[in-house]
Each structure stands twice: as C-alpha cells, then as structure tokens.
Amino acid sequence: MIAVPLMDLRLQHSTLQPELGRAVGEVIDSAGFILGPQVGSIEREVSSLLGVRHGIGVASGTDALVLALRALGIGSGDEVIVPAFTFFATASAVMLVGASPILVDVTPDTYCIDVEQVAARMTERTRAVIPVHLFGHPADMDPLMEVTASRRVAIIEDNAQAIGAEYRGRATGGIGDVGCLSFYPTKNLGAGGDAGMVLTNDAEIASMVQMLRTHGWKEKYFPELLGQNSRLDALQAAILRVKLPHLRDWNERRRDLANRYQTGLRDLPLKMQSERPDVRSVYHLFVVQVSERERLAAALAAEGVETAIYYPFALHEVPAWPRGIHSDLPVAEQLARECLAIPLYPEMTNEQQDYVIDVIRRVLH
Ligand SMILES: *Cc1c(COP(=O)(O)O)cnc(C)c1O
C-alpha cells in the first residue's frame, strides 16, 4: 500500500523552509505588519504576471469578491448571475452586499458557467455576472463578454482556483472588468493564512477597492465612503513572494499529472472535466465524475488514497440559500452527487499517481 494524500502542503514548504523563515523573520524585524512594501511588491508582481494594470491585496478571496461588487456600486435591488456549482463564497459575496444572486447551470463538459443560460436570465436589474474558473479550468469568456457588452453588465472573474490559467492566450483574472484571487493556503498559490487580491485594468475601480479595504479613506481618518477593514498583511505577502517564482513550474507539473490521469483513466466508466483546446487549465483539483462515488471513495480510502468531494451540494441545496429563488439546475445537481476529487499536487510522484490509477482501474473494471 502507498499512502497518497489529496494534497500535501508540508512537502512544498519543506523545500522552501529556509527562505520562508527568512522572509517571515524580516517582516517581524521590521515590525510593519499591515500593507507596506511587501504588500506593494506582491501586488505588482502578481498583477504584472497576469498582465493586469492594478492588483489590490485584500484579506481573502471572499473579500475580493465583496469589494469588487462594492466598487462597482452593486447592492440592494441588483441582480448578479452566478453558476450553481461553485464554492459558496461566489454567491455569498453577492448576498453580503445586499444584491440577489441569480443561479444558472454549468456545462456538463467544463463544469463552468453555461453562457446561453446567462443570456436567458439577464433582466433590467442584472448588474454583473461572476464566471468561476472552476478547478482551474477557464470559463468561456468571449461569448460571455458578447452577451454582456451591449447591456452594461460587468464581468467579475472568480479566479480563486485558476491563477496562471489561460483562455485563448490571455491570463484568467485579467479578462473581465475585475478579477478576484484567493491565496487560501491550499490554492495553487497559497499564503500562510487568509489572503486575496482584486485585479483590474480600471483605475477608478482600483482606487475604490483601495479605499474600501481601508475604512473608505485615502487620507487617514477622513473616510469618504463607508469602507471596511480588509487588508493584505505583510507576513502573507512575504510568504507569497517566496512562493510566486515557483508557480509556473507547479502549474506545469499539475498539468502533467492531469494529463497522466486523463490517459490512465480514459476507458473507464467515469467522466472527467474536459479541457477545451483553446484554454490552459491549471488543475487546482482533479475531479472525476462517477455514479458509484461512495463505493469508489471507500475503496480508495481502504487502499490509502485520500479523496474529497468538491462540492457535495449545489448552491441552492444548502440551508443558507434564500428559499425559492432558483430554476432548474440539473447539471449542478448531478455534479454534486457524482464529483470526487482525487489526489493531485505538484509534489506528487509518478509512482504515487500510477498507484492511484491502478486502484481506480481495479475498482471500476
Ligand atoms: C477559495 C474560493 C473562494 C474564496 O476564497 P477565500 O480566500 O477562502 O475567501 C471563492 N471562490 C472560489 C471558487 C474559491 O475556490
């Protein structure tokens, strides 16, 4: 038996330990913990890597979505279209600013937002759409932008799972009006705690987010609007700066591993998220779709292979969802019943992966 965890951050950190220790030590020595030069540097490094003019470091990916919505002036009475199969924060951000999330289904091949349904669900009150680049796979941005362009509907990309992904040669997160990143520790680029970033090419939106993350002021103690406290801190920025130079290689390795899974599992009775030819997914997670999910998960666990369900519920199936507001969402519901994430992380060895493939083949054949 070979033990294979779903992911293993400790392996990643063990090789970076001396650098991480030094970076954290320097912040402590400087005694400057909130914003400051480390935050300015990571904002410039991430935004330039993704080809976006402005990056504003914030406290989490969820706050990045909230601040993006607030900067666009979206609130009570407004509607925002979101996919029904995603992490709950995509929609809770909409509700937190007082707007109504309108769910549309995802496509059965990419698990990303179904653009035709977006067009069908747009109303006079629609102010924005939040496509999610789910599991690292880019949503279909060009048709989405065509649908929204004539109606002054903004696009906020939820890029929490897809830093480094590309859609038709463009980095995700920099294609719509605003992009939101999460640096939650297990994301492809993870901090040592909660952290996030708002990306935009629009100077006005950038300046609004900058004010909103610090009490609504530009000038200290002189709030010009109702802001909040949602800043990226220097320790997180310092940790991210140690990791950022490795992101490209890590994503490349994720793609290699995904490719090996796609080949190794090809002829089995399961489905996989299929990568479109015009995108470059960064495989935040490798998710398979099986009708006998519980049996497969149990068999893998018995052989030492860890799995997890992302996500066990579609958005409208949880208690926090407002009663009554959704239409038919069959693909999202089926994914919630059948999805299973199997181990994939850059430090995973080919030997571990071959073992996982072998166990799955034995169970499903
Ligand atoms: C992680 C995640 C978020 C929220 O990010 P946090 O940093 O955990 O607040 C939002 N959307 C998606 C799709 C995510 O995966």
Tab-separated table of C-alpha atoms and ligand atoms in Angstrom:
chain	number	residue	atom	x	y	z
A	1	MET	CA	0.000	0.000	0.000
A	2	ILE	CA	1.199	3.508	-0.834
A	3	ALA	CA	-0.317	6.369	1.160
A	4	VAL	CA	-1.411	9.160	-1.184
A	5	PRO	CA	-2.920	12.287	0.386
A	6	LEU	CA	-5.263	14.527	-1.593
A	7	MET	CA	-2.611	17.244	-1.324
A	8	ASP	CA	0.448	17.822	0.856
A	9	LEU	CA	1.477	21.381	1.606
A	10	ARG	CA	4.170	20.291	4.046
A	11	LEU	CA	6.185	18.830	1.164
A	12	GLN	CA	6.018	22.142	-0.693
A	13	HIS	CA	7.087	24.029	2.416
A	14	SER	CA	9.930	21.693	3.335
A	15	THR	CA	11.942	22.707	0.266
A	16	LEU	CA	11.187	26.417	0.824
A	17	GLN	CA	11.644	26.363	4.607
A	18	PRO	CA	14.846	28.437	4.863
A	19	GLU	CA	13.514	31.134	2.531
A	20	LEU	CA	10.095	31.222	4.191
A	21	GLY	CA	11.717	31.516	7.609
A	22	ARG	CA	13.923	34.364	6.479
A	23	ALA	CA	11.030	36.231	4.820
A	24	VAL	CA	8.818	35.935	7.900
A	25	GLY	CA	11.735	36.935	10.150
A	26	GLU	CA	12.349	40.085	8.143
A	27	VAL	CA	8.730	41.198	8.489
A	28	ILE	CA	8.855	40.637	12.235
A	29	ASP	CA	12.130	42.568	12.458
A	30	SER	CA	10.575	45.443	10.503
A	31	ALA	CA	7.518	45.486	12.818
A	32	GLY	CA	5.413	46.682	9.870
A	33	PHE	CA	2.590	44.173	9.623
A	34	ILE	CA	-0.254	45.782	7.681
A	35	LEU	CA	0.196	46.723	3.994
A	36	GLY	CA	3.699	48.213	3.494
A	37	PRO	CA	6.455	47.402	0.989
A	38	GLN	CA	5.964	43.599	0.897
A	39	VAL	CA	2.291	44.060	0.022
A	40	GLY	CA	3.118	46.664	-2.640
A	41	SER	CA	5.644	44.265	-4.162
A	42	ILE	CA	3.347	41.246	-4.318
A	43	GLU	CA	0.592	43.441	-5.789
A	44	ARG	CA	2.942	44.498	-8.588
A	45	GLU	CA	4.383	41.002	-9.113
A	46	VAL	CA	1.039	39.203	-9.328
A	47	SER	CA	-0.650	41.843	-11.473
A	48	SER	CA	2.249	42.013	-13.915
A	49	LEU	CA	2.431	38.222	-14.118
A	50	LEU	CA	-1.233	38.197	-15.142
A	51	GLY	CA	-0.906	41.229	-17.409
A	52	VAL	CA	-3.303	43.385	-15.379
A	53	ARG	CA	-2.643	47.027	-14.512
A	54	HIS	CA	-3.755	47.066	-10.875
A	55	GLY	CA	-3.582	44.492	-8.081
A	56	ILE	CA	-5.012	45.349	-4.662
A	57	GLY	CA	-4.175	42.957	-1.835
A	58	VAL	CA	-7.102	42.163	0.456
A	59	ALA	CA	-7.850	39.885	3.399
A	60	SER	CA	-9.338	36.917	1.490
A	61	GLY	CA	-10.790	35.753	-1.795
A	62	THR	CA	-14.279	36.234	-0.410
A	63	ASP	CA	-13.472	39.839	0.473
A	64	ALA	CA	-12.003	40.322	-3.001
A	65	LEU	CA	-15.433	39.412	-4.436
A	66	VAL	CA	-17.277	41.611	-1.923
A	67	LEU	CA	-15.006	44.592	-2.575
A	68	ALA	CA	-15.229	44.122	-6.359
A	69	LEU	CA	-19.029	44.181	-6.153
A	70	ARG	CA	-18.999	47.213	-3.858
A	71	ALA	CA	-16.519	49.063	-6.083
A	72	LEU	CA	-18.907	48.538	-8.997
A	73	GLY	CA	-21.697	50.050	-6.919
A	74	ILE	CA	-23.681	46.807	-6.790
A	75	GLY	CA	-26.075	46.370	-3.878
A	76	SER	CA	-29.696	46.188	-2.877
A	77	GLY	CA	-32.126	45.730	-5.786
A	78	ASP	CA	-29.424	44.486	-8.159
A	79	GLU	CA	-29.075	41.013	-9.619
A	80	VAL	CA	-25.814	39.178	-10.186
A	81	ILE	CA	-25.666	35.968	-12.202
A	82	VAL	CA	-23.522	33.156	-10.767
A	83	PRO	CA	-23.043	29.474	-11.625
A	84	ALA	CA	-24.909	26.996	-9.399
A	85	PHE	CA	-21.881	24.741	-8.967
A	86	THR	CA	-19.046	26.552	-7.187
A	87	PHE	CA	-17.694	27.331	-3.741
A	88	PHE	CA	-20.456	29.071	-1.764
A	89	ALA	CA	-18.481	32.335	-1.408
A	90	THR	CA	-19.090	33.172	-5.084
A	91	ALA	CA	-22.744	33.687	-4.218
A	92	SER	CA	-22.469	34.706	-0.560
A	93	ALA	CA	-20.412	37.741	-1.645
A	94	VAL	CA	-23.393	38.830	-3.748
A	95	MET	CA	-25.775	38.418	-0.818
A	96	LEU	CA	-23.372	40.136	1.584
A	97	VAL	CA	-23.576	43.351	-0.471
A	98	GLY	CA	-27.379	43.122	-0.461
A	99	ALA	CA	-27.815	42.043	-4.089
A	100	SER	CA	-29.636	38.927	-5.344
A	101	PRO	CA	-27.640	36.031	-6.793
A	102	ILE	CA	-29.333	34.502	-9.846
A	103	LEU	CA	-28.229	30.935	-10.493
A	104	VAL	CA	-27.574	29.426	-13.886
A	105	ASP	CA	-26.395	25.921	-14.618
A	106	VAL	CA	-22.906	24.836	-15.671
A	107	THR	CA	-21.942	22.909	-18.779
A	108	PRO	CA	-21.508	19.131	-18.390
A	109	ASP	CA	-18.071	19.099	-20.052
A	110	THR	CA	-16.189	22.006	-18.415
A	111	TYR	CA	-18.295	22.409	-15.219
A	112	CYS	CA	-18.140	26.176	-15.866
A	113	ILE	CA	-20.984	28.671	-16.350
A	114	ASP	CA	-23.349	27.982	-19.265
A	115	VAL	CA	-23.275	31.217	-21.273
A	116	GLU	CA	-26.532	30.550	-23.137
A	117	GLN	CA	-28.330	30.402	-19.818
A	118	VAL	CA	-26.716	33.675	-18.766
A	119	ALA	CA	-28.260	35.355	-21.791
A	120	ALA	CA	-31.641	33.862	-20.911
A	121	ARG	CA	-31.533	35.002	-17.275
A	122	MET	CA	-30.481	38.608	-17.818
A	123	THR	CA	-33.031	41.231	-16.795
A	124	GLU	CA	-33.157	45.020	-16.390
A	125	ARG	CA	-31.752	44.521	-12.917
A	126	THR	CA	-28.724	42.433	-13.914
A	127	ARG	CA	-25.572	44.345	-12.979
A	128	ALA	CA	-22.872	41.687	-13.183
A	129	VAL	CA	-22.008	38.084	-13.974
A	130	ILE	CA	-19.431	36.123	-11.962
A	131	PRO	CA	-17.922	33.355	-14.083
A	132	VAL	CA	-15.892	30.899	-11.982
A	133	HIS	CA	-12.815	29.241	-13.476
A	134	LEU	CA	-13.698	26.060	-11.668
A	135	PHE	CA	-10.990	23.611	-10.607
A	136	GLY	CA	-8.559	25.715	-12.663
A	137	HIS	CA	-10.452	25.474	-15.964
A	138	PRO	CA	-11.290	28.826	-17.613
A	139	ALA	CA	-14.929	29.687	-18.206
A	140	ASP	CA	-15.913	30.568	-21.782
A	141	MET	CA	-15.151	34.309	-21.613
A	142	ASP	CA	-15.555	35.575	-25.197
A	143	PRO	CA	-19.221	34.593	-25.681
A	144	LEU	CA	-19.920	35.816	-22.153
A	145	MET	CA	-18.460	39.222	-22.957
A	146	GLU	CA	-20.527	39.365	-26.143
A	147	VAL	CA	-23.687	38.682	-24.167
A	148	THR	CA	-22.946	41.348	-21.543
A	149	ALA	CA	-21.288	44.054	-23.661
A	150	SER	CA	-24.358	45.768	-25.033
A	151	ARG	CA	-26.117	45.859	-21.659
A	152	ARG	CA	-23.562	47.446	-19.334
A	153	VAL	CA	-23.346	44.292	-17.281
A	154	ALA	CA	-19.955	43.885	-15.590
A	155	ILE	CA	-17.930	40.684	-15.511
A	156	ILE	CA	-16.204	39.762	-12.262
A	157	GLU	CA	-13.988	36.708	-12.719
A	158	ASP	CA	-13.803	34.407	-9.727
A	159	ASN	CA	-10.215	33.360	-10.355
A	160	ALA	CA	-9.690	31.870	-6.885
A	161	GLN	CA	-8.854	28.439	-8.331
A	162	ALA	CA	-7.128	29.414	-11.545
A	163	ILE	CA	-4.110	31.678	-11.064
A	164	GLY	CA	-1.904	31.123	-14.122
A	165	ALA	CA	-4.655	29.645	-16.306
A	166	GLU	CA	-5.159	30.958	-19.832
A	167	TYR	CA	-8.178	31.461	-22.047
A	168	ARG	CA	-7.274	31.910	-25.736
A	169	GLY	CA	-3.807	33.119	-24.728
A	170	ARG	CA	-4.989	35.587	-22.077
A	171	ALA	CA	-4.482	35.090	-18.358
A	172	THR	CA	-7.715	34.493	-16.469
A	173	GLY	CA	-8.441	37.176	-13.890
A	174	GLY	CA	-7.467	39.916	-16.325
A	175	ILE	CA	-10.120	39.371	-18.991
A	176	GLY	CA	-13.295	40.743	-17.385
A	177	ASP	CA	-13.796	44.093	-15.648
A	178	VAL	CA	-12.462	42.746	-12.358
A	179	GLY	CA	-10.688	39.538	-11.343
A	180	CYS	CA	-10.611	38.065	-7.844
A	181	LEU	CA	-7.883	35.865	-6.413
A	182	SER	CA	-7.748	33.820	-3.244
A	183	PHE	CA	-4.470	32.854	-1.622
A	184	TYR	CA	-6.116	30.450	0.812
A	185	PRO	CA	-3.283	28.064	1.760
A	186	THR	CA	-4.409	25.168	-0.445
A	187	LYS	CA	-4.954	27.241	-3.604
A	188	ASN	CA	-2.362	26.932	-6.403
A	189	LEU	CA	-0.565	29.915	-4.859
A	190	GLY	CA	-1.236	29.799	-1.127
A	191	ALA	CA	-0.346	32.120	1.742
A	192	GLY	CA	0.181	31.156	5.381
A	193	GLY	CA	-3.356	32.171	6.258
A	194	ASP	CA	-6.222	34.001	4.591
A	195	ALA	CA	-5.344	36.403	1.767
A	196	GLY	CA	-6.714	37.583	-1.570
A	197	MET	CA	-6.354	40.143	-4.331
A	198	VAL	CA	-8.537	42.226	-6.625
A	199	LEU	CA	-7.254	42.681	-10.188
A	200	THR	CA	-8.445	45.317	-12.643
A	201	ASN	CA	-7.317	47.464	-15.551
A	202	ASP	CA	-9.727	50.207	-14.492
A	203	ALA	CA	-8.046	52.912	-12.403
A	204	GLU	CA	-11.340	54.048	-10.902
A	205	ILE	CA	-12.307	50.568	-9.711
A	206	ALA	CA	-8.783	50.096	-8.337
A	207	SER	CA	-8.971	53.307	-6.374
A	208	MET	CA	-12.404	52.390	-4.999
A	209	VAL	CA	-11.147	48.979	-3.822
A	210	GLN	CA	-8.126	50.657	-2.236
A	211	MET	CA	-10.390	52.954	-0.253
A	212	LEU	CA	-12.935	50.281	0.613
A	213	ARG	CA	-10.287	47.936	2.048
A	214	THR	CA	-9.102	50.662	4.454
A	215	HIS	CA	-12.168	52.219	6.099
A	216	GLY	CA	-13.145	54.164	2.985
A	217	TRP	CA	-10.340	56.653	3.256
A	218	LYS	CA	-7.483	57.857	1.080
A	219	GLU	CA	-6.340	60.298	3.689
A	220	LYS	CA	-6.066	58.808	7.175
A	221	TYR	CA	-9.064	59.318	9.489
A	222	PHE	CA	-11.020	61.035	6.694
A	223	PRO	CA	-13.429	58.392	5.328
A	224	GLU	CA	-15.032	59.487	2.088
A	225	LEU	CA	-17.284	56.441	1.934
A	226	LEU	CA	-18.274	53.513	4.104
A	227	GLY	CA	-15.336	51.147	3.912
A	228	GLN	CA	-14.245	48.101	5.823
A	229	ASN	CA	-11.029	46.604	7.137
A	230	SER	CA	-9.808	44.087	4.596
A	231	ARG	CA	-6.108	44.465	4.018
A	232	LEU	CA	-3.463	42.015	2.976
A	233	ASP	CA	-0.852	41.749	5.697
A	234	ALA	CA	2.901	41.847	5.269
A	235	LEU	CA	3.523	38.316	6.584
A	236	GLN	CA	1.194	36.844	3.980
A	237	ALA	CA	2.724	39.000	1.258
A	238	ALA	CA	6.242	37.903	2.240
A	239	ILE	CA	5.240	34.230	2.130
A	240	LEU	CA	3.528	34.691	-1.231
A	241	ARG	CA	6.634	36.382	-2.633
A	242	VAL	CA	8.750	33.341	-1.754
A	243	LYS	CA	6.283	31.034	-3.491
A	244	LEU	CA	5.349	33.091	-6.555
A	245	PRO	CA	8.539	32.318	-8.563
A	246	HIS	CA	7.609	28.612	-8.373
A	247	LEU	CA	4.011	28.982	-9.521
A	248	ARG	CA	4.738	28.380	-13.197
A	249	ASP	CA	6.561	25.099	-12.524
A	250	TRP	CA	3.940	23.958	-10.033
A	251	ASN	CA	1.144	24.626	-12.515
A	252	GLU	CA	3.122	22.847	-15.247
A	253	ARG	CA	3.509	19.811	-13.011
A	254	ARG	CA	-0.219	19.887	-12.226
A	255	ARG	CA	-0.877	19.816	-15.967
A	256	ASP	CA	1.489	16.859	-16.476
A	257	LEU	CA	-0.222	14.914	-13.730
A	258	ALA	CA	-3.680	15.765	-15.109
A	259	ASN	CA	-2.555	14.537	-18.495
A	260	ARG	CA	-1.345	11.261	-16.995
A	261	TYR	CA	-4.708	10.786	-15.243
A	262	GLN	CA	-6.596	11.517	-18.466
A	263	THR	CA	-4.603	8.821	-20.259
A	264	GLY	CA	-4.621	6.314	-17.408
A	265	LEU	CA	-8.370	6.561	-16.726
A	266	ARG	CA	-9.554	7.067	-20.308
A	267	ASP	CA	-11.507	3.860	-20.918
A	268	LEU	CA	-13.205	3.571	-17.523
A	269	PRO	CA	-16.873	4.191	-16.641
A	270	LEU	CA	-16.182	7.676	-15.281
A	271	LYS	CA	-16.169	11.194	-16.666
A	272	MET	CA	-13.516	13.858	-16.229
A	273	GLN	CA	-13.690	17.638	-16.560
A	274	SER	CA	-12.605	18.036	-20.183
A	275	GLU	CA	-10.081	20.723	-21.039
A	276	ARG	CA	-11.105	22.758	-24.056
A	277	PRO	CA	-8.477	23.051	-26.793
A	278	ASP	CA	-8.356	26.870	-26.548
A	279	VAL	CA	-7.602	27.022	-22.817
A	280	ARG	CA	-4.844	26.137	-20.423
A	281	SER	CA	-6.258	24.787	-17.178
A	282	VAL	CA	-4.111	24.828	-14.046
A	283	TYR	CA	-5.883	21.862	-12.425
A	284	HIS	CA	-6.429	23.254	-8.963
A	285	LEU	CA	-8.253	19.971	-8.402
A	286	PHE	CA	-8.587	16.834	-10.474
A	287	VAL	CA	-12.206	15.830	-10.322
A	288	VAL	CA	-13.777	12.667	-11.678
A	289	GLN	CA	-17.494	12.074	-12.048
A	290	VAL	CA	-18.769	8.605	-11.117
A	291	SER	CA	-22.252	7.312	-10.406
A	292	GLU	CA	-20.850	4.969	-7.755
A	293	ARG	CA	-18.957	7.704	-5.957
A	294	GLU	CA	-19.289	6.329	-2.418
A	295	ARG	CA	-18.052	2.903	-3.448
A	296	LEU	CA	-15.039	4.348	-5.272
A	297	ALA	CA	-14.162	6.711	-2.400
A	298	ALA	CA	-14.373	3.888	0.156
A	299	ALA	CA	-12.263	1.550	-1.964
A	300	LEU	CA	-9.615	4.235	-2.459
A	301	ALA	CA	-9.579	5.051	1.263
A	302	ALA	CA	-9.089	1.357	2.062
A	303	GLU	CA	-6.025	1.390	-0.208
A	304	GLY	CA	-4.556	4.520	1.411
A	305	VAL	CA	-5.701	7.039	-1.201
A	306	GLU	CA	-7.385	10.188	0.087
A	307	THR	CA	-10.255	11.795	-1.834
A	308	ALA	CA	-12.698	14.640	-1.164
A	309	ILE	CA	-15.966	15.929	-2.522
A	310	TYR	CA	-15.926	19.358	-4.171
A	311	TYR	CA	-18.776	20.198	-3.833
A	312	PRO	CA	-21.327	17.943	-2.126
A	313	PHE	CA	-24.148	20.465	-2.713
A	314	ALA	CA	-25.174	22.832	-5.474
A	315	LEU	CA	-25.612	26.383	-4.166
A	316	HIS	CA	-29.407	26.187	-3.914
A	317	GLU	CA	-29.247	22.969	-1.872
A	318	VAL	CA	-27.765	24.448	1.321
A	319	PRO	CA	-29.645	25.999	4.263
A	320	ALA	CA	-28.156	29.474	3.730
A	321	TRP	CA	-29.679	29.675	0.254
A	322	PRO	CA	-32.702	32.004	0.152
A	323	ARG	CA	-35.842	29.929	-0.213
A	324	GLY	CA	-37.417	29.755	-3.607
A	325	ILE	CA	-35.019	31.643	-5.819
A	326	HIS	CA	-33.702	29.258	-8.423
A	327	SER	CA	-34.773	27.500	-11.570
A	328	ASP	CA	-33.908	24.011	-12.841
A	329	LEU	CA	-30.221	23.218	-12.384
A	330	PRO	CA	-29.827	19.557	-13.350
A	331	VAL	CA	-26.117	19.589	-14.238
A	332	ALA	CA	-25.084	21.254	-10.977
A	333	GLU	CA	-27.218	18.802	-9.010
A	334	GLN	CA	-25.763	15.804	-10.796
A	335	LEU	CA	-22.196	17.045	-10.278
A	336	ALA	CA	-22.884	17.468	-6.567
A	337	ARG	CA	-23.943	13.793	-6.456
A	338	GLU	CA	-21.110	12.403	-8.589
A	339	CYS	CA	-17.955	14.520	-8.259
A	340	LEU	CA	-14.901	13.196	-6.494
A	341	ALA	CA	-11.516	14.898	-6.285
A	342	ILE	CA	-8.577	12.515	-6.446
A	343	PRO	CA	-5.002	13.367	-5.354
A	344	LEU	CA	-3.190	15.969	-7.407
A	345	TYR	CA	-0.473	18.292	-6.118
A	346	PRO	CA	2.831	19.312	-7.694
A	347	GLU	CA	4.993	17.213	-5.365
A	348	MET	CA	3.045	14.018	-6.048
A	349	THR	CA	5.307	11.399	-7.645
A	350	ASN	CA	4.539	9.439	-10.805
A	351	GLU	CA	4.779	6.300	-8.711
A	352	GLN	CA	2.065	7.548	-6.342
A	353	GLN	CA	-0.095	8.510	-9.280
A	354	ASP	CA	0.346	5.175	-11.047
A	355	TYR	CA	-0.772	3.522	-7.836
A	356	VAL	CA	-3.917	5.708	-7.659
A	357	ILE	CA	-4.711	4.919	-11.304
A	358	ASP	CA	-4.161	1.241	-10.628
A	359	VAL	CA	-6.544	1.183	-7.665
A	360	ILE	CA	-9.240	3.078	-9.597
A	361	ARG	CA	-8.891	0.661	-12.531
A	362	ARG	CA	-9.283	-2.326	-10.227
A	363	VAL	CA	-12.390	-0.852	-8.566
A	364	LEU	CA	-14.189	0.282	-11.711
A	365	HIS	CA	-13.374	-2.516	-14.096
B	1	LIG	C1	-11.457	29.677	-2.297
B	1	LIG	C2	-12.541	30.249	-3.109
B	1	LIG	C3	-13.164	31.475	-2.802
B	1	LIG	C4	-12.952	32.211	-1.515
B	1	LIG	O1	-11.666	32.454	-1.170
B	1	LIG	P1	-11.242	32.633	0.365
B	1	LIG	O2	-9.860	33.181	0.263
B	1	LIG	O3	-11.312	31.296	1.002
B	1	LIG	O4	-12.187	33.606	0.977
B	1	LIG	C5	-14.093	31.982	-3.680
B	1	LIG	N1	-14.433	31.326	-4.798
B	1	LIG	C6	-13.893	30.140	-5.116
B	1	LIG	C7	-14.301	29.478	-6.386
B	1	LIG	C8	-12.942	29.553	-4.284
B	1	LIG	O5	-12.424	28.366	-4.603
